[in-house]
């Protein structure tokens, strides 16, 4: 069983993750991990912070001579900005709507939202990406690969191959991924990427923010991950939790998702044929179990809740109306969320794979 | 911490659930539990089975003199049909597309799909509803109530108050629920209910099946359930898993869900105002924490995968094409799924509430 | 991962256990399970209850045609005595020292101890034994066998081969087990068994009770169960919890246990030699990992806290001194506890084995 | 629910612990934490390493302005020695009997034992002590205090007040603790401490090692921590696991432990009286629940398995006999283990307390 805990605050000393349960013998290297971290960081619409972040990390434990040892893996990502913040305390009295600020402050009994905002920062997801890197490497040994791309930013939907192809054809998936890697907004249609960037520019100008929709596709998954036998062992349930846990995500679909609700049964399912099923509307999961097809997940991310042109809020000291707190933030981070989703999916699948295959060394 | 395990097969001796972690002192009664079970069972489009199911249950443990004792609660729901099935074995050689049949058989190494089909049956959800009843009673003590209704069956979308009202107004929620309780398809628009029933009739006639979309609304939730501090403590993540674990569910949204991805930040968030926030687009959860508004969840259920007019499949003995197995089944069970969703949501919220309030006796 | 929950009260409808996580394909049969239950039940010093218990059970789910299916296994053990107790309520106002009565009543907020006593009954361990049976069958497939015997009852210590042999020689272990199976007190020395029975007679006459010490030995364990990498994955930690969780157990040792604390390092460890290590003072576990030798556990059980000649207590209604409640009970149940320990050890080892080997079907 | 993961190797960059689930508002300070770490480190019989360790740590997250925030707490303890080890690799081909070396190497598939030895090092327990500090602070807010001392080293048993007093009298407990804090071997009898030190000197001279017995007493525990309702919620089971997980511990007792097995029921239990029970043979736990008396635990630690005068082992490259690997190590660390035990007990009790009281802020 894989377990991991992350720690760290936005302006604290750094982020830390401990991943427990990895078998020994998985080859890993720092360049790859660095690249993963930078894939999350980059992106049009990300703030100046994204560049400050571009920093060191260290694999503190669990890796020896380029291979996992079976011991807990710890990655430490120091915060380069820390020295500027050390000892400073900038309270947040006007909680940002859509953020953990308001409910968090009440829950934990603080008089301002700063302690909440520090931990609720999306920067925490860097720790998840670091953690997910190790899971990806384990999956790779079994030929399982994870891809993601952005299909829409705000109202702009990318012109892409139809969803039926995106979820069923390995070559389409690989092509979309390659293109997405080239795009500053992680959108595989590079023309639409430009339109999206313009929309982001406009939003920025207005002090506004944007969300969007991304997709994750997993290729090479064997039949049999997850199980129908108990609700909490269903692969779709675990994936849904892992995706919905990404800050800003408000919707998750497996396969055709909500579209399936409108179809008749005769239209909604994927005939079983040899050597290959003709469709993959189920998104690779039937009865909570991977069925050997591409696992296909869609997720909706709401716009970032920190607006330069702030939303109405209240001053928590007197309940009087005031504009919400403004803090340096991104305008759009859908592409980053997609990379985080890859990591979360990798962790869920690696855990499911270990359950099936067991193993102390791989 | 609440834990529960369910057991039982479709044509076995019965279903069993054990719920561990309930505090002592919660008043419960068998009539209410019976009613909950019947709410799941009934529904236009449910097969003859739904009537056979109408049966006894017993609370085997954990309740004394009408109150929980703190000990594990066990509910046993015997299968009235069992005597007819005892000792019989009807193999399934043609897995049903969309069902656990195919991946399950491979995963667990069976030569036919019967052992999978028996456990993957939606009948298992009766055990969850029994379990959820106790969670609902705990929540009731804190004034938390859970409601559900169906908004679409196949292509037919009910004409209802706008979603913005459904997710933000307690009186609307209560009214919709009352109407849904009167509808054979759990749809609060009784005219549309009739249209839905006709569509179900048509599907049945063609040997086809239907899915749909349902909504769950939770009223009276205090601020502070769930937490932003760790991904797996986020209330939205936990709810997403619990809903996605319901057989047939392929999509989950919190609040406006996918719609939020299209909006600008200035349109997507709910201003903080006293005494009441004007909107609830976030669906009652910000930063993974309940914010005191109505918790609002939408879910898409695909059509039932057992078709009387079966889909193409293969005979697993020789990989030759053949029609999928046909077994007595429902045509549409969206209303039932909504009731199961209430139970799952109740279990998640009760667990989160116990985390916050603790307590051996309530 | 194996999970199980038990439910049921002493005078309720029955006991239930659900075991989740068993792979498919393990052969099981009802006679063997029946025999396991009777091994726990029998024993000199067990009350009349032990005979009343001699009853039916049913495997409600998870088994088909004599093999596990991978689905949750539920065993129901109805309480034959239930009809006599139904509707009756005999309050317990004078908590029994040494029992959960007193702290349980306060914790759960009851006005008498009956609701506590019902669940705190050692009868619950029958559900564990039923559960452990399945774990034993899984272990058997890997050639792992679990044995237990009693080494002392009260002051009477059985004359047995030295502990160094009991923990290191398979033939000694097997012989002790065979003899223990013949003994009414589970003691492998049949002469000492008679002395123990006389002591039990004396205790019974005085309205007193007895405890004792038992040992569990596991043969055929592969190297590598458990792990040193995290405290809660250590096999010794997991075994200690499982043994200490048996009602009445107040001490647990692995290998030579407390004796090891007195030795020098040069005397305390087991030299590593091929083909076989000369000693097994560590009891088969080094660094929290099984090392291929016999796993050897000792446990101390205190005397049963329900005395016919009751201990001083108070009436919880007025805090006045009074004798503790008397309820039909056993005089000595060390042999039964040893059988329960076998089950708990089996569950821990099966879980550890699944972690290493994985697997949906065995 | 408290969760924690530790990471780090003996000669790696450092140790890390993440503790998740702490409520907000617990006052903590670095001096106290430093003192806790030094309490574990010091001790007669500890090697030179203990001084090298005397080092920095940082609270990376979860604490703001001297109070916990509810966010995961991370403590990083850098390894001062790291620069000397960086890049070096000293293989261990002769596994040390009694150590994880041998089973670990096989389990994880290494060709030498170095990767195992690095993680199996007792240095890992520093991370647990850091973690336990926060649990202690939470317990302190409820008036719960944890004490420990050493009662024997090798054959030398300290002359102390009788165990019945050590486990039942708060003033005795406090006095023993104060004295133990003054002793280099953590033994409250300072004369016997000198004898123990001499024994350690002798052992050292011979290249040998020593173990011993320590006790942990917890004062101020309310009635109701843990529960009888399920085996894995019993406080004694959880404590047993936590203690047995400490490297070298081979035996655990609650209350009178093994002594209880020899007594009649009339002698073994603690009469219930107001205002105070006359004895505490049960060690503060009845039926798996704290009963308001002192929680009293005894544990046996075997001698350290790394001997300067090494035990017989084999060379894993050719299975030929050879002396076991020798590495700088301690001669005796029973006092340190006692401090680690305090931490583990604190974590178990804090978790149990949170279960009962709940709470986001304390």
Short mmCIF file of N, CA and C in Angstrom, two decimals, chain C residues 269 272, chain D residues 10-11 85 89-99 101-102 105 112-118 207 209 304-317 320-329:
data_model
loop_
_atom_site.label_atom_id
_atom_site.label_comp_id
_atom_site.label_asym_id
_atom_site.label_seq_id
_atom_site.Cartn_x
_atom_site.Cartn_y
_atom_site.Cartn_z
N UNK C 269 21.55 -13.19 20.58
CA UNK C 269 21.18 -13.23 19.17
C UNK C 269 21.45 -14.59 18.55
N UNK C 272 24.05 -16.40 12.36
CA UNK C 272 23.57 -16.70 11.00
C UNK C 272 24.48 -17.79 10.44
N UNK D 10 20.39 6.46 8.27
CA UNK D 10 21.38 6.70 9.30
C UNK D 10 22.48 7.66 8.86
N UNK D 11 22.97 7.48 7.64
CA UNK D 11 24.04 8.34 7.16
C UNK D 11 23.60 9.19 5.99
N UNK D 85 29.82 11.26 4.65
CA UNK D 85 29.34 10.01 4.06
C UNK D 85 28.92 10.17 2.60
N UNK D 89 30.02 4.53 -0.25
CA UNK D 89 29.15 3.38 -0.09
C UNK D 89 29.96 2.24 0.50
N UNK D 90 29.65 1.91 1.73
CA UNK D 90 30.37 0.85 2.43
C UNK D 90 29.44 -0.36 2.53
N UNK D 91 29.63 -1.33 1.66
CA UNK D 91 28.69 -2.46 1.67
C UNK D 91 28.82 -3.29 2.94
N UNK D 92 27.75 -3.96 3.30
CA UNK D 92 27.75 -4.87 4.45
C UNK D 92 27.45 -6.26 3.90
N UNK D 93 28.44 -7.10 3.92
CA UNK D 93 28.27 -8.44 3.37
C UNK D 93 28.02 -9.50 4.45
N UNK D 94 28.25 -9.12 5.70
CA UNK D 94 28.07 -10.08 6.79
C UNK D 94 26.97 -9.58 7.72
N UNK D 95 25.75 -10.01 7.46
CA UNK D 95 24.61 -9.47 8.23
C UNK D 95 24.75 -9.71 9.72
N UNK D 96 24.34 -8.74 10.49
CA UNK D 96 24.42 -8.85 11.95
C UNK D 96 23.23 -9.64 12.48
N UNK D 97 23.45 -10.73 13.17
CA UNK D 97 22.33 -11.46 13.78
C UNK D 97 21.52 -10.54 14.70
N UNK D 98 20.21 -10.67 14.63
CA UNK D 98 19.35 -9.85 15.47
C UNK D 98 18.95 -8.54 14.83
N UNK D 99 19.54 -8.25 13.70
CA UNK D 99 19.31 -7.00 13.01
C UNK D 99 18.43 -7.26 11.78
N UNK D 101 19.28 -6.66 8.92
CA UNK D 101 20.22 -6.87 7.81
C UNK D 101 19.84 -8.04 6.90
N UNK D 102 19.73 -9.21 7.55
CA UNK D 102 19.58 -10.45 6.79
C UNK D 102 18.20 -10.57 6.14
N UNK D 105 17.65 -7.73 3.48
CA UNK D 105 18.38 -7.86 2.22
C UNK D 105 17.66 -8.82 1.27
N UNK D 112 23.86 -6.59 -0.85
CA UNK D 112 24.49 -6.46 0.46
C UNK D 112 23.46 -5.78 1.37
N UNK D 113 23.81 -5.65 2.65
CA UNK D 113 22.83 -5.20 3.63
C UNK D 113 22.85 -3.69 3.89
N UNK D 114 23.73 -2.97 3.23
CA UNK D 114 23.85 -1.55 3.53
C UNK D 114 22.50 -0.80 3.40
N UNK D 115 21.77 -1.00 2.31
CA UNK D 115 20.52 -0.23 2.18
C UNK D 115 19.54 -0.54 3.31
N UNK D 116 19.59 -1.73 3.84
CA UNK D 116 18.71 -2.10 4.96
C UNK D 116 19.21 -1.43 6.23
N UNK D 117 20.50 -1.58 6.49
CA UNK D 117 21.09 -1.07 7.73
C UNK D 117 20.86 0.43 7.87
N UNK D 118 20.88 1.11 6.74
CA UNK D 118 20.72 2.57 6.77
C UNK D 118 19.36 2.98 7.32
N UNK D 207 33.47 -5.89 24.00
CA UNK D 207 32.85 -5.77 22.68
C UNK D 207 31.44 -6.31 22.66
N UNK D 209 27.16 -6.08 24.18
CA UNK D 209 26.07 -5.10 24.31
C UNK D 209 25.09 -5.55 25.38
N UNK D 304 21.61 -4.63 21.97
CA UNK D 304 21.84 -4.10 20.62
C UNK D 304 22.55 -5.14 19.76
N UNK D 305 22.11 -5.34 18.51
CA UNK D 305 22.68 -6.43 17.71
C UNK D 305 24.02 -6.13 17.03
N UNK D 306 24.50 -4.91 17.11
CA UNK D 306 25.81 -4.63 16.54
C UNK D 306 26.86 -4.76 17.64
N UNK D 307 27.68 -5.80 17.55
CA UNK D 307 28.71 -6.03 18.58
C UNK D 307 30.09 -5.72 18.03
N UNK D 308 30.87 -5.05 18.85
CA UNK D 308 32.26 -4.77 18.46
C UNK D 308 33.03 -6.08 18.32
N UNK D 309 32.69 -7.03 19.17
CA UNK D 309 33.24 -8.38 19.07
C UNK D 309 32.16 -9.20 18.39
N UNK D 310 32.23 -9.30 17.10
CA UNK D 310 31.02 -9.67 16.35
C UNK D 310 30.61 -11.13 16.50
N UNK D 311 29.32 -11.35 16.30
CA UNK D 311 28.71 -12.68 16.32
C UNK D 311 29.02 -13.41 15.02
N UNK D 312 28.87 -14.74 15.04
CA UNK D 312 29.07 -15.49 13.79
C UNK D 312 28.00 -15.14 12.77
N UNK D 313 28.45 -14.98 11.54
CA UNK D 313 27.51 -14.71 10.46
C UNK D 313 28.03 -15.39 9.21
N UNK D 314 27.47 -15.03 8.09
CA UNK D 314 27.98 -15.56 6.83
C UNK D 314 28.24 -14.39 5.88
N UNK D 315 29.13 -14.66 4.96
CA UNK D 315 29.33 -13.70 3.88
C UNK D 315 28.26 -13.98 2.82
N UNK D 316 27.43 -13.00 2.57
CA UNK D 316 26.28 -13.28 1.70
C UNK D 316 26.70 -13.51 0.25
N UNK D 317 27.96 -13.23 -0.07
CA UNK D 317 28.42 -13.45 -1.44
C UNK D 317 28.74 -14.92 -1.70
N UNK D 320 29.78 -18.40 3.11
CA UNK D 320 30.81 -18.92 4.02
C UNK D 320 30.75 -18.21 5.36
N UNK D 321 31.05 -18.94 6.44
CA UNK D 321 31.05 -18.32 7.78
C UNK D 321 32.05 -17.17 7.86
N UNK D 322 31.69 -16.18 8.61
CA UNK D 322 32.58 -15.03 8.86
C UNK D 322 31.98 -14.23 10.00
N UNK D 323 32.76 -13.40 10.63
CA UNK D 323 32.17 -12.57 11.70
C UNK D 323 31.23 -11.52 11.11
N UNK D 324 30.21 -11.17 11.89
CA UNK D 324 29.25 -10.18 11.44
C UNK D 324 29.92 -8.82 11.26
N UNK D 325 29.33 -8.03 10.42
CA UNK D 325 29.77 -6.66 10.19
C UNK D 325 29.85 -5.89 11.52
N UNK D 326 30.85 -5.05 11.60
CA UNK D 326 30.96 -4.18 12.78
C UNK D 326 30.81 -2.74 12.33
N UNK D 327 29.99 -2.02 13.03
CA UNK D 327 29.78 -0.62 12.69
C UNK D 327 29.71 0.15 14.00
N UNK D 328 30.19 1.36 13.97
CA UNK D 328 30.12 2.19 15.18
C UNK D 328 28.72 2.08 15.75
N UNK D 329 28.59 1.75 16.99
CA UNK D 329 27.26 1.58 17.55
C UNK D 329 27.29 1.79 19.05
#
